[in-house]
Coordinates of C-alpha atoms and ligand atoms in Angstrom, one line a residue:
X233 CA 51.5 -65.0 111.1
X234 CA 50.0 -68.2 110.0
X235 CA 46.9 -66.4 108.5
X236 CA 49.1 -64.0 106.7
X237 CA 51.1 -66.8 105.1
X238 CA 48.0 -68.7 104.2
X239 CA 46.5 -65.5 102.6
X240 CA 49.7 -65.1 100.6
X241 CA 49.6 -68.7 99.6
X242 CA 46.0 -68.4 98.5
X243 CA 46.8 -65.3 96.5
X244 CA 49.7 -67.0 94.8
X245 CA 47.5 -70.0 93.9
X246 CA 44.8 -67.6 92.5
X247 CA 47.5 -65.8 90.4
X248 CA 48.8 -69.1 89.1
X249 CA 45.3 -70.3 88.3
X250 CA 44.5 -67.1 86.4
X251 CA 47.8 -67.1 84.5
X252 CA 47.3 -70.8 83.7
X253 CA 43.8 -70.0 82.4
X254 CA 45.2 -67.1 80.3
X255 CA 47.9 -69.3 78.8
X256 CA 45.5 -72.1 78.1
X257 CA 43.1 -69.7 76.3
X258 CA 46.0 -68.1 74.4
X259 CA 47.3 -71.5 73.4
X260 CA 43.9 -72.7 72.3
X261 CA 43.4 -69.6 70.4
X262 CA 46.8 -69.9 68.7
X263 CA 46.4 -73.7 68.1
X264 CA 42.9 -73.4 66.6
X265 CA 43.9 -70.6 64.2
X266 CA 47.1 -72.5 63.3
X267 CA 45.1 -75.6 62.6
X268 CA 42.5 -73.5 60.7
X269 CA 45.2 -71.8 58.6
X270 CA 46.9 -75.1 57.9
X271 CA 43.6 -76.5 56.7
X272 CA 42.6 -73.4 54.8
X273 CA 45.8 -72.7 52.9
X274 CA 46.0 -75.9 50.9
X275 CA 42.4 -75.6 50.1
X276 CA 42.9 -72.0 48.9
X277 CA 45.8 -73.1 46.8
X278 CA 43.6 -75.7 45.2
X279 CA 40.9 -73.1 44.6
X280 CA 43.4 -70.8 43.2
X281 CA 44.6 -73.4 40.7
X282 CA 41.0 -74.1 39.8
X283 CA 40.4 -70.4 39.1
X284 CA 43.5 -70.0 37.0
X285 CA 42.7 -73.1 35.0
X286 CA 39.1 -71.8 34.5
X287 CA 40.4 -68.3 33.2
X288 CA 43.0 -70.0 31.0
X289 CA 40.4 -72.3 29.6
X290 CA 37.9 -69.4 29.1
X291 CA 40.5 -67.2 27.2
X292 CA 42.2 -69.9 25.2
X293 CA 39.0 -70.5 23.3
X294 CA 39.3 -66.9 21.9
X295 CA 43.1 -66.6 21.6
X296 CA 43.4 -68.3 18.2
X297 CA 40.3 -66.7 16.6
X298 CA 42.1 -63.5 15.4
X299 CA 44.9 -65.7 13.9
X300 CA 42.3 -67.9 12.1
X301 CA 40.3 -64.9 10.8
X302 CA 43.5 -63.1 9.6
X303 CA 43.9 -66.0 7.0
X304 CA 40.7 -64.8 5.3
X305 CA 41.8 -62.9 2.2
X306 CA 38.6 -60.9 2.3
X307 CA 39.9 -59.0 5.3
X308 CA 43.0 -57.9 3.4
X309 CA 40.8 -57.0 0.5
X310 CA 38.5 -55.0 2.6
X311 CA 41.4 -53.1 4.2
X312 CA 42.8 -52.2 0.7
X313 CA 39.3 -51.0 -0.3
X314 CA 38.1 -49.6 2.9
X315 CA 35.9 -47.0 1.1
X316 CA 34.1 -49.7 -0.6
X317 CA 30.9 -49.8 1.4
X318 CA 29.6 -53.1 0.1
X319 CA 32.9 -54.8 0.8
X320 CA 32.9 -53.4 4.4
X321 CA 29.2 -54.3 4.9
X322 CA 30.1 -57.8 3.9
X323 CA 32.8 -58.0 6.4
X324 CA 30.5 -56.5 9.1
X325 CA 28.0 -59.2 8.6
X326 CA 30.8 -61.9 8.5
X327 CA 32.1 -60.6 11.8
X328 CA 28.6 -60.5 13.3
X329 CA 28.1 -64.1 12.4
X330 CA 31.5 -65.2 13.8
X331 CA 30.7 -63.2 17.0
X332 CA 27.4 -65.1 17.4
X333 CA 29.1 -68.5 16.9
X334 CA 32.1 -67.8 19.1
X335 CA 30.2 -65.9 21.8
X336 CA 32.9 -63.3 21.6
X337 CA 31.9 -59.8 22.8
X338 CA 33.0 -57.9 19.7
X339 CA 35.2 -58.6 16.6
X340 CA 36.5 -55.7 14.7
X341 CA 39.0 -54.7 12.0
X342 CA 41.5 -51.8 12.3
X343 CA 43.4 -50.3 9.4
X344 CA 47.1 -49.7 9.8
X345 CA 46.3 -46.3 11.4
X346 CA 44.3 -48.0 14.2
X347 CA 40.9 -46.8 12.9
X348 CA 38.1 -49.4 13.1
X349 CA 36.8 -50.0 9.6
X350 CA 34.5 -52.9 10.2
X351 CA 32.9 -54.4 13.4
X352 CA 30.5 -57.0 14.5
X353 CA 28.7 -54.3 16.4
X354 CA 28.2 -52.2 13.3
X355 CA 24.5 -51.9 14.1
X356 CA 24.9 -51.1 17.9
X357 CA 24.7 -47.5 19.2
X358 CA 28.2 -47.9 20.6
X359 CA 29.6 -49.2 17.3
X360 CA 33.3 -49.2 17.1
X361 CA 33.4 -48.2 13.4
X362 CA 35.2 -45.0 13.0
X363 CA 37.0 -45.1 16.4
X364 CA 40.7 -45.0 16.6
X365 CA 42.4 -47.6 18.7
X366 CA 46.0 -46.9 18.0
X367 CA 46.6 -46.1 21.6
X368 CA 45.8 -49.6 22.7
X369 CA 48.8 -51.9 23.2
X370 CA 47.0 -54.8 21.4
X371 CA 47.2 -52.6 18.2
X372 CA 50.9 -51.7 18.7
X373 CA 51.7 -55.4 19.3
X374 CA 49.8 -56.6 16.2
X375 CA 51.2 -53.9 13.9
X376 CA 54.5 -55.1 15.0
X377 CA 53.6 -58.5 13.6
X378 CA 52.9 -60.3 16.9
X379 CA 49.8 -61.7 18.6
X380 CA 48.5 -59.1 21.0
X381 CA 46.6 -59.5 24.2
X382 CA 45.3 -56.9 26.6
X383 CA 42.6 -56.2 29.1
X384 CA 40.8 -52.9 29.5
X385 CA 37.5 -51.1 29.8
X386 CA 36.1 -50.4 26.4
X387 CA 36.2 -46.7 25.6
X388 CA 33.0 -47.0 23.5
X389 CA 31.1 -49.8 25.2
X390 CA 32.4 -49.0 28.8
X391 CA 32.5 -52.7 29.4
X392 CA 35.4 -54.7 30.7
X393 CA 37.0 -57.0 28.1
X394 CA 40.0 -59.0 27.2
X395 CA 41.4 -58.3 23.8
X396 CA 43.2 -60.6 21.4
X397 CA 44.7 -59.1 18.1
X398 CA 46.6 -60.4 15.1
X399 CA 48.1 -58.6 12.1
X400 CA 46.5 -58.8 8.6
X401 CA 49.4 -59.2 6.3
X402 CA 49.7 -59.5 2.5
X403 CA 53.1 -60.3 1.1
X404 CA 54.9 -59.2 4.3
X405 CA 53.0 -55.9 4.4
X406 CA 50.8 -55.3 7.4
X407 CA 47.6 -53.9 6.2
X408 CA 45.8 -53.7 9.5
X409 CA 44.8 -55.6 12.7
X410 CA 41.9 -57.9 13.5
X411 CA 40.7 -57.8 17.2
X412 CA 38.5 -60.1 19.2
X413 CA 37.1 -58.7 22.4
X414 CA 36.0 -61.1 25.1
X415 CA 33.5 -59.9 27.7
X416 CA 34.9 -60.3 31.1
X417 CA 31.6 -59.9 32.8
X418 CA 30.5 -63.5 31.7
X419 CA 33.7 -65.1 32.9
X420 CA 33.5 -63.0 36.1
X421 CA 29.9 -64.2 36.7
X422 CA 31.0 -67.9 36.4
X423 CA 34.1 -67.3 38.5
X424 CA 31.9 -65.6 41.2
X425 CA 29.6 -68.7 41.2
X426 CA 32.7 -70.8 41.7
X427 CA 33.9 -68.5 44.6
X428 CA 30.5 -68.5 46.3
X429 CA 30.2 -72.3 46.2
X430 CA 33.8 -72.5 47.6
X431 CA 32.9 -69.9 50.3
X432 CA 35.7 -67.5 49.3
X433 CA 36.0 -64.2 47.4
X434 CA 38.0 -63.7 44.3
X435 CA 40.0 -60.7 43.0
X436 CA 42.1 -60.4 39.9
X437 CA 44.5 -57.4 39.7
X438 CA 47.0 -56.2 37.2
X439 CA 50.5 -55.0 37.6
X440 CA 49.1 -51.5 38.3
X441 CA 47.4 -53.1 41.4
X442 CA 44.0 -52.3 40.1
X443 CA 41.4 -55.0 40.5
X444 CA 39.8 -55.8 37.2
X445 CA 37.7 -58.8 38.0
X446 CA 36.1 -59.5 41.5
X447 CA 33.4 -61.5 43.1
X448 CA 32.5 -58.5 45.2
X449 CA 31.1 -55.7 43.1
X450 CA 32.5 -52.9 45.3
X451 CA 36.1 -54.2 44.7
X452 CA 35.9 -53.9 40.9
X453 CA 38.1 -51.2 39.3
X454 CA 39.6 -50.3 42.7
X455 CA 43.2 -50.3 43.4
X456 CA 44.8 -52.4 46.2
X457 CA 47.2 -49.6 47.0
X458 CA 46.6 -45.9 47.2
X459 CA 47.7 -44.4 43.9
X460 CA 49.9 -41.3 43.8
X461 CA 49.2 -38.6 41.2
X462 CA 51.9 -39.9 38.8
X463 CA 50.4 -43.4 38.7
X464 CA 47.0 -42.0 38.5
X465 CA 48.1 -39.9 35.4
X466 CA 49.8 -42.9 33.8
X467 CA 46.6 -45.0 34.2
X468 CA 44.4 -42.2 33.0
X469 CA 46.6 -41.6 29.9
X470 CA 46.6 -45.3 29.0
X471 CA 42.8 -45.2 29.0
X472 CA 42.8 -48.8 30.2
X473 CA 39.9 -48.1 32.4
X474 CA 38.3 -45.7 30.0
X475 CA 38.1 -42.3 31.6
X476 CA 37.8 -43.5 35.2
X477 CA 39.7 -42.1 38.1
X478 CA 40.7 -45.1 40.1
X479 CA 40.2 -44.9 43.8
X480 CA 41.8 -47.3 46.4
X481 CA 40.3 -50.0 48.6
X482 CA 41.2 -49.5 52.3
X483 CA 43.2 -52.6 53.3
X484 CA 44.5 -53.2 56.8
X485 CA 47.4 -53.7 57.0
X486 CA 48.4 -51.9 53.8
X487 CA 48.6 -54.3 50.8
X488 CA 52.1 -55.7 50.2
X489 CA 52.9 -56.7 46.7
X490 CA 54.4 -60.1 45.9
X491 CA 58.0 -59.2 46.4
X492 CA 57.4 -57.8 49.9
X493 CA 55.2 -60.6 51.3
X494 CA 56.9 -63.6 52.8
X495 CA 53.9 -65.5 54.2
X496 CA 50.3 -65.6 53.4
X497 CA 49.0 -62.3 54.6
X498 CA 45.6 -61.5 56.3
X499 CA 43.8 -58.3 55.3
X500 CA 40.8 -56.5 56.6
X501 CA 38.9 -55.4 53.5
X502 CA 35.6 -53.5 53.2
X503 CA 32.9 -55.7 51.6
X504 CA 29.2 -55.4 50.8
X505 CA 28.2 -56.0 54.5
X506 CA 30.9 -53.8 56.1
X507 CA 34.4 -55.2 56.7
X508 CA 35.9 -58.6 57.0
X509 CA 39.3 -60.3 57.3
X510 CA 40.6 -62.4 54.5
X511 CA 43.5 -64.7 54.0
X512 CA 45.0 -63.6 50.7
X513 CA 46.3 -66.6 48.7
X514 CA 47.6 -65.5 45.3
X515 CA 49.4 -66.4 42.2
X516 CA 50.5 -64.7 39.0
X517 CA 49.1 -65.5 35.6
X518 CA 52.0 -64.1 33.6
X519 CA 50.4 -64.7 30.2
X520 CA 47.4 -62.5 31.0
X521 CA 49.5 -60.2 33.2
X522 CA 47.2 -60.8 36.1
X523 CA 47.5 -61.6 39.9
X524 CA 44.8 -63.9 40.9
X525 CA 43.7 -63.6 44.6
X526 CA 41.7 -66.2 46.4
X527 CA 40.3 -64.4 49.5
X528 CA 39.4 -66.9 52.2
X529 CA 37.3 -65.3 55.0
X530 CA 38.8 -65.7 58.5
X531 CA 35.4 -65.3 60.2
X532 CA 34.3 -69.0 60.1
X533 CA 37.5 -69.8 62.0
X534 CA 36.6 -67.3 64.7
X535 CA 33.0 -68.5 64.8
X536 CA 34.0 -71.8 66.2
X537 CA 36.5 -70.2 68.6
X538 CA 34.3 -69.1 71.6
X539 CA 32.8 -72.6 72.3
X540 CA 36.3 -74.0 71.9
X541 CA 37.7 -71.5 74.3
X542 CA 34.9 -72.2 76.7
X543 CA 35.6 -76.0 76.4
X544 CA 39.4 -75.5 76.9
X545 CA 38.7 -73.2 79.9
X546 CA 36.4 -75.7 81.5
X547 CA 38.9 -78.5 80.9
X548 CA 41.7 -76.5 82.3
X549 CA 39.7 -75.5 85.4
X550 CA 38.7 -79.1 85.9
X551 CA 42.3 -80.3 85.6
X552 CA 43.5 -77.4 87.8
X553 CA 40.8 -78.2 90.4
X554 CA 41.6 -81.9 90.2
X555 CA 45.3 -81.1 90.7
X556 CA 44.5 -78.8 93.7
X557 CA 42.2 -81.4 95.1
X558 CA 44.7 -84.2 94.9
X559 CA 47.5 -82.0 96.3
X560 CA 45.2 -81.0 99.2
X561 CA 44.2 -84.6 99.7
X562 CA 47.8 -85.8 99.7
X563 CA 48.7 -83.0 102.2
X564 CA 45.8 -84.0 104.4
X565 CA 46.8 -87.7 104.2
X566 CA 50.3 -86.7 105.1
X567 CA 49.0 -84.7 108.0
X568 CA 46.7 -87.6 109.1
X569 CA 49.6 -90.0 108.8
X570 CA 51.8 -87.7 110.9
X571 CA 48.9 -87.3 113.4
X572 CA 48.4 -91.0 113.5
X573 CA 52.1 -91.7 114.0
X574 CA 52.2 -89.1 116.8
X575 CA 49.1 -90.7 118.4
X576 CA 50.7 -94.1 118.1
X577 CA 53.8 -92.9 119.6
X578 CA 51.8 -91.2 122.5
X579 CA 49.8 -94.4 123.0
X580 CA 53.0 -96.4 123.1
X581 CA 54.5 -93.9 125.6
X582 CA 51.3 -93.9 127.7
X583 CA 51.1 -97.7 127.6
X584 CA 54.7 -97.9 128.7
X585 CA 54.0 -95.4 131.5
X586 CA 50.8 -97.3 132.5
X587 CA 52.7 -100.6 132.4
X588 CA 55.3 -99.1 134.7
X589 CA 52.7 -97.6 136.9
X590 CA 50.9 -100.8 137.0
X591 CA 54.1 -102.7 137.9
X592 CA 54.7 -100.2 140.7
X593 CA 51.1 -100.5 141.8
X594 CA 51.4 -104.2 141.8
X595 CA 54.6 -104.0 143.8
X596 CA 53.0 -101.5 146.2
X597 CA 50.0 -103.8 146.6
X598 CA 52.2 -106.7 147.3
X599 CA 54.1 -104.6 149.8
X600 CA 50.7 -103.6 151.4
X601 CA 49.5 -107.2 151.5
X602 CA 52.8 -108.1 153.2
X603 CA 52.5 -105.1 155.6
X604 CA 49.0 -106.2 156.4
X605 CA 50.1 -109.7 157.1
X606 CA 52.9 -108.5 159.3
X607 CA 50.5 -106.2 161.2
X608 CA 48.3 -109.2 162.0
X609 CA 51.3 -111.2 163.0
X610 CA 52.5 -108.3 165.1
X611 CA 49.2 -108.0 166.9
X612 CA 49.3 -111.8 167.4
X613 CA 52.9 -111.8 168.5
X614 CA 52.3 -112.1 172.2
X615 CA 50.1 -115.1 171.9
X616 CA 52.3 -116.6 169.3
X617 CA 55.2 -116.2 171.7
X618 CA 53.2 -117.9 174.3
X619 CA 52.2 -120.7 171.9
X620 CA 55.9 -121.3 171.1
X621 CA 57.3 -120.7 174.6
X622 CA 54.9 -123.2 176.1
X623 CA 56.0 -126.2 174.1
X624 CA 59.6 -124.9 174.4
X625 CA 59.2 -124.9 178.3
X626 CA 57.5 -128.3 178.2
X627 CA 60.3 -129.6 175.9
X628 CA 62.9 -128.4 178.4
X629 CA 61.2 -129.9 181.4
X630 CA 60.6 -133.2 179.5
X631 CA 64.2 -133.3 178.5
X632 CA 65.4 -132.7 182.1
X633 CA 63.0 -135.3 183.3
X634 CA 64.3 -137.7 180.8
X635 CA 67.8 -137.1 182.0
X636 CA 66.8 -137.9 185.5
X637 CA 64.9 -141.0 184.4
X638 CA 67.9 -142.2 182.5
X639 CA 70.2 -141.7 185.5
X640 CA 67.8 -143.8 187.5
X641 CA 67.7 -146.3 184.6
X642 CA 64.0 -146.0 184.1
X643 CA 64.3 -146.7 180.4
X644 CA 60.6 -147.2 179.7
X645 CA 59.5 -143.9 181.2
X646 CA 62.4 -142.2 179.4
X647 CA 61.2 -143.6 176.1
X648 CA 57.7 -142.2 176.7
X649 CA 59.2 -138.8 177.5
X650 CA 61.3 -138.9 174.4
X651 CA 58.1 -139.7 172.3
X652 CA 56.4 -136.6 173.9
X653 CA 59.5 -134.5 173.2
X654 CA 59.4 -135.6 169.5
X655 CA 55.6 -134.8 169.2
X656 CA 56.2 -131.4 170.9
X657 CA 59.1 -130.7 168.4
X658 CA 56.8 -131.7 165.6
X659 CA 54.0 -129.4 166.9
X660 CA 56.6 -126.6 167.1
X661 CA 57.8 -127.3 163.6
X662 CA 54.2 -127.3 162.4
X663 CA 53.6 -123.9 164.0
X664 CA 56.8 -122.4 162.6
X665 CA 56.0 -123.8 159.1
X666 CA 52.5 -122.2 159.2
X667 CA 54.1 -118.8 160.1
X668 CA 56.7 -119.3 157.6
X669 CA 54.3 -119.9 154.8
X670 CA 51.9 -117.2 156.0
X671 CA 54.6 -114.5 156.2
X672 CA 56.2 -115.6 153.0
X673 CA 55.9 -112.9 150.2
X674 CA 53.8 -114.7 147.7
X675 CA 53.0 -113.9 144.1
X676 CA 50.1 -116.3 144.5
X677 CA 49.8 -119.8 143.2
X678 CA 46.3 -120.9 142.2
X679 CA 45.5 -124.5 142.9
X680 CA 42.7 -126.7 144.2
X681 CA 42.5 -126.5 148.0
X682 CA 40.0 -127.8 150.5
X683 CA 38.4 -124.9 152.3
X684 CA 38.4 -126.8 155.6
X685 CA 42.2 -127.1 155.4
X686 CA 42.5 -123.3 154.7
X687 CA 40.4 -122.6 157.7
X688 CA 42.3 -125.0 159.9
X689 CA 45.7 -123.5 158.7
X690 CA 44.4 -120.0 159.6
X691 CA 43.3 -121.2 162.9
X692 CA 46.8 -122.6 163.7
X693 CA 48.0 -118.9 163.6
X694 CA 45.2 -117.5 165.6
X695 CA 44.6 -120.3 168.1
X696 CA 47.1 -118.9 170.6
X697 CA 45.2 -115.6 170.7
X698 CA 41.8 -117.4 170.8
X699 CA 43.0 -119.3 173.8
X700 CA 44.6 -116.2 175.3
X701 CA 41.3 -114.2 175.0
X702 CA 39.3 -117.2 176.2
X703 CA 37.2 -117.2 173.1
X704 CA 34.8 -120.0 172.5
X705 CA 35.3 -121.3 169.0
X706 CA 32.6 -123.1 167.2
X707 CA 33.5 -124.7 163.9
X708 CA 30.7 -125.9 161.6
X709 CA 32.7 -127.7 158.9
X710 CA 31.2 -130.2 156.4
X711 CA 32.4 -133.7 156.5
X712 CA 33.3 -133.9 152.8
X713 CA 36.1 -131.6 151.3
X714 CA 34.8 -128.4 149.7
X715 CA 37.3 -127.4 147.1
X716 CA 38.0 -124.0 145.7
X717 CA 40.5 -123.0 143.0
X718 CA 42.8 -120.2 144.2
X719 CA 45.8 -119.1 146.3
X720 CA 45.5 -120.8 149.7
X721 CA 47.9 -118.5 151.5
X722 CA 45.9 -115.5 150.4
X723 CA 42.6 -116.9 151.5
X724 CA 44.3 -117.9 154.8
X725 CA 45.4 -114.3 155.1
X726 CA 41.8 -113.1 154.7
X727 CA 40.6 -115.6 157.3
X728 CA 43.3 -114.7 159.8
X729 CA 42.4 -111.1 159.3
X730 CA 38.7 -111.6 159.9
X731 CA 39.2 -113.9 162.9
X732 CA 41.7 -111.6 164.6
X733 CA 39.4 -108.7 163.9
X734 CA 36.6 -110.6 165.6
X735 CA 38.8 -111.5 168.6
X736 CA 39.8 -107.8 168.9
X737 CA 36.1 -106.7 168.7
X738 CA 35.0 -109.2 171.4
X739 CA 37.8 -108.0 173.8
X740 CA 35.3 -106.1 176.0
X741 CA 32.4 -108.4 175.5
X742 CA 31.2 -110.6 178.4
X743 CA 30.6 -113.6 176.1
X744 CA 33.2 -114.3 173.5
X745 CA 31.8 -116.7 170.9
X746 CA 33.3 -117.1 167.5
X747 CA 31.5 -119.2 165.0
X748 CA 33.0 -120.3 161.7
X749 CA 30.7 -122.0 159.2
X750 CA 31.6 -123.4 155.8
X751 CA 28.8 -124.4 153.4
X752 CA 28.2 -124.7 149.6
X753 CA 25.1 -123.8 147.6
X754 CA 25.3 -122.0 144.3
X755 CA 28.6 -120.6 145.7
X756 CA 31.0 -121.6 148.4
X757 CA 30.3 -119.7 151.6
X758 CA 32.4 -119.0 154.6
X759 CA 30.7 -117.2 157.6
X760 CA 32.6 -115.8 160.5
X761 CA 30.4 -114.5 163.3
X762 CA 31.4 -113.0 166.6
X763 CA 29.6 -111.9 169.7
X764 CA 31.2 -108.5 169.8
X765 CA 29.4 -105.1 169.5
X766 CA 29.0 -105.4 165.7
X767 CA 29.7 -102.8 163.2
X768 CA 28.3 -99.3 163.4
X769 CA 25.6 -99.1 160.6
X770 CA 27.1 -95.9 159.3
X771 CA 30.4 -97.6 158.9
X772 CA 29.2 -100.7 157.1
X773 CA 30.9 -99.8 153.8
X774 CA 33.7 -97.5 155.2
X775 CA 35.3 -100.3 157.1
X776 CA 36.4 -101.8 153.7
X777 CA 38.1 -98.6 152.7
X778 CA 41.8 -98.4 153.0
X779 CA 43.2 -96.8 156.2
X780 CA 39.8 -96.9 158.0
X781 CA 40.4 -98.1 161.5
X782 CA 38.9 -97.6 165.0
X783 CA 41.8 -99.5 166.5
X784 CA 43.8 -97.4 168.9
X785 CA 46.8 -99.7 168.9
X786 CA 48.4 -101.4 165.9
X787 CA 45.6 -101.2 163.4
X788 CA 46.6 -99.7 160.0
X789 CA 43.1 -99.9 158.7
X790 CA 44.3 -102.0 155.7
X791 CA 43.1 -105.5 156.7
X792 CA 39.6 -105.4 155.3
X793 CA 40.3 -103.4 152.2
X794 CA 43.1 -105.9 151.3
X795 CA 40.8 -108.8 152.2
X796 CA 38.1 -107.6 149.9
X797 CA 40.6 -107.1 147.1
X798 CA 42.0 -110.6 147.6
X799 CA 38.5 -112.1 147.6
X800 CA 37.4 -110.1 144.5
X801 CA 40.6 -111.2 142.6
X802 CA 39.2 -114.8 143.2
X803 CA 36.0 -113.7 141.6
X804 CA 34.2 -113.7 145.0
X805 CA 32.7 -111.2 147.4
X806 CA 33.0 -110.2 151.0
X807 CA 30.2 -108.5 152.9
X808 CA 29.4 -107.6 156.5
X809 CA 26.1 -107.6 158.5
X810 CA 25.2 -107.4 162.1
X811 CA 23.7 -110.6 163.5
X812 CA 20.2 -110.4 165.1
X813 CA 21.6 -111.3 168.6
X814 CA 24.5 -108.8 168.2
X815 CA 28.0 -109.2 166.8
X816 CA 29.3 -108.9 163.3
X817 CA 28.9 -111.5 160.7
X818 CA 31.4 -111.5 157.7
X819 CA 30.4 -113.5 154.7
X820 CA 32.8 -114.6 152.0
X821 CA 31.2 -116.0 148.8
X822 CA 33.5 -117.8 146.3
X823 CA 32.7 -119.5 143.0
X824 CA 32.5 -123.2 143.0
X825 CA 35.4 -124.7 141.1
X826 CA 34.2 -126.4 137.9
X827 CA 35.2 -129.8 139.2
X828 CA 32.9 -129.3 142.2
X829 CA 30.1 -128.1 140.0
X830 CA 30.2 -131.4 138.1
X831 CA 30.0 -133.5 141.2
Ligands
ADP1158 P1 42.3 -102.5 161.6 O1 42.0 -103.9 162.1 O2 43.8 -102.3 161.4 O3 41.6 -101.5 162.2 P2 40.6 -103.5 159.4 O4 40.5 -103.0 158.0 O5 40.9 -104.9 159.6 O6 41.7 -102.6 160.0 O7 39.4 -103.1 160.2 C1 38.8 -101.8 160.0 C2 37.8 -101.5 161.1 O8 36.7 -102.3 160.9 C3 38.3 -101.7 162.4 O9 39.1 -100.7 163.0 C4 36.9 -101.9 163.1 O10 36.4 -100.7 163.6 C5 36.0 -102.5 162.2 N1 35.8 -104.0 162.4 C6 36.5 -105.0 161.8 N2 36.1 -106.1 162.1 C7 35.1 -105.9 163.1 C8 34.2 -106.7 163.9 N3 34.3 -108.1 163.8 N4 33.4 -106.2 164.7 C9 33.3 -104.8 164.8 N5 34.0 -104.0 164.1 C10 34.9 -104.5 163.2

């Protein structure tokens, strides 16, 4: 289940990543092109303005020439005497000179029927003289008394030109028309140079959508839209493009004339090296009847696109991976925090449990210590009874005796008896006090205690048994006090234990000798040696284990294990060994208390 959901999650992340990448690439593409266009369009508008100004400037130079020439009375004269060869020849030479000076392509004179009577190219093989130009609109305009202008391919020269015409009048009578033809090829060459340096292409089309001027040769005299038969016929009849049949350029999408286009269109147009996409920025030149197109190639915009796409993809992937990484990290941190909290909670729970267990253990240990004490007392009870009963019996007999002495008025003797009674009562109180303090449940109070006192207090409890069993006690105690720091009652319990064990061990021994020695070296040392059978070698360590006992009667097997624990809690140690002449020897080592060390 979990693997299935994690696979689904991974799949979702992959889909999101890929979609994100796709959107990023798409946005980069869009943004780059938008930026490119927003930079290219104002530039193209400036270039367009430059081109229009250039054409205007180029044509304006020639515009006034026909008007100026028409003021020459020789032209009217020549028209009146067109059959006068010398007169015409004179005009021919005059035109030739003017043509050289003005750099116009051709200058020629038409009579009122539209026949060329004189021309600057009178010597050229394509001389216009004798040709009729009545079909040309510049003729019709001029004979109507107006300045005419027109562009067309010359029917004689087959070169593209711009024509300016003006009527020749004499006393309001129009005698003919003077025409100046400007060669478009020169202007086109200069415009092409301008276009190449501005890294764009140029096209100038007329109302008939036929390109008249272009920076790319293959575009020249091609129409922007496919022409139907009717249009083709009209164009042919006008002879604007001499006798050419105009074919169309293949534009994708199809060319939209001004009125249909809302925004700057992009066209794919065939060029000298195949096809290319161009942004078409255009403007009308109403005076010349032209549409000027600045065609900005789109390719440079696309050339810088792949590295940009790569860069944006890399940045996107970096950002996405960074995001994923930080999300994963946050998730892991959260998981770790949860795990830590859980761990802390468990540790707290375990600590509490351990604390409880420890408290219980401590309680149990205290109970055991108490039980062990009571066991010793139980085993000693007979002799203790004896110890207490004896002074009690003595007390009774002394008291009776004192009564008798008092009735006999033997005051002095009675006084002595009473003193003995008091000392017996004291002795009893002392014994009872020792038992009381021994059997009391103690939490343990550490204080400085003389070892000799501890031994003597222990002996108070076991003396009745020692005496009962007729054990010979040999005490080897130092004269000066030997102090140790610890709980006296507990040490007393250890000593009572060891002594009563020794007494029990010697029960069947012919000689019953108990030696207790206290000494001090690097540590305090208490030795308790008996003349019993000693400890079986194989049981040397076992005897300190809880519940190990060989006692058939009251033994719980706890005495030695508790004794060892008590001594170790005082930072000491307890060991057993068999003496050379038989019997067991228990040795308790305790640390010297700091005060003793300093002495
Ligand atoms: P218990 O006295 O109830 O048996 P202890 O832990 O005091 O328990 O003693 C364990 C055993 O160690 C005894 O049963 C006995 O076999 C052995 N032991 C103790 N002291 C002596 C000794 N002085 N001599 C020989 N054996 C001893």
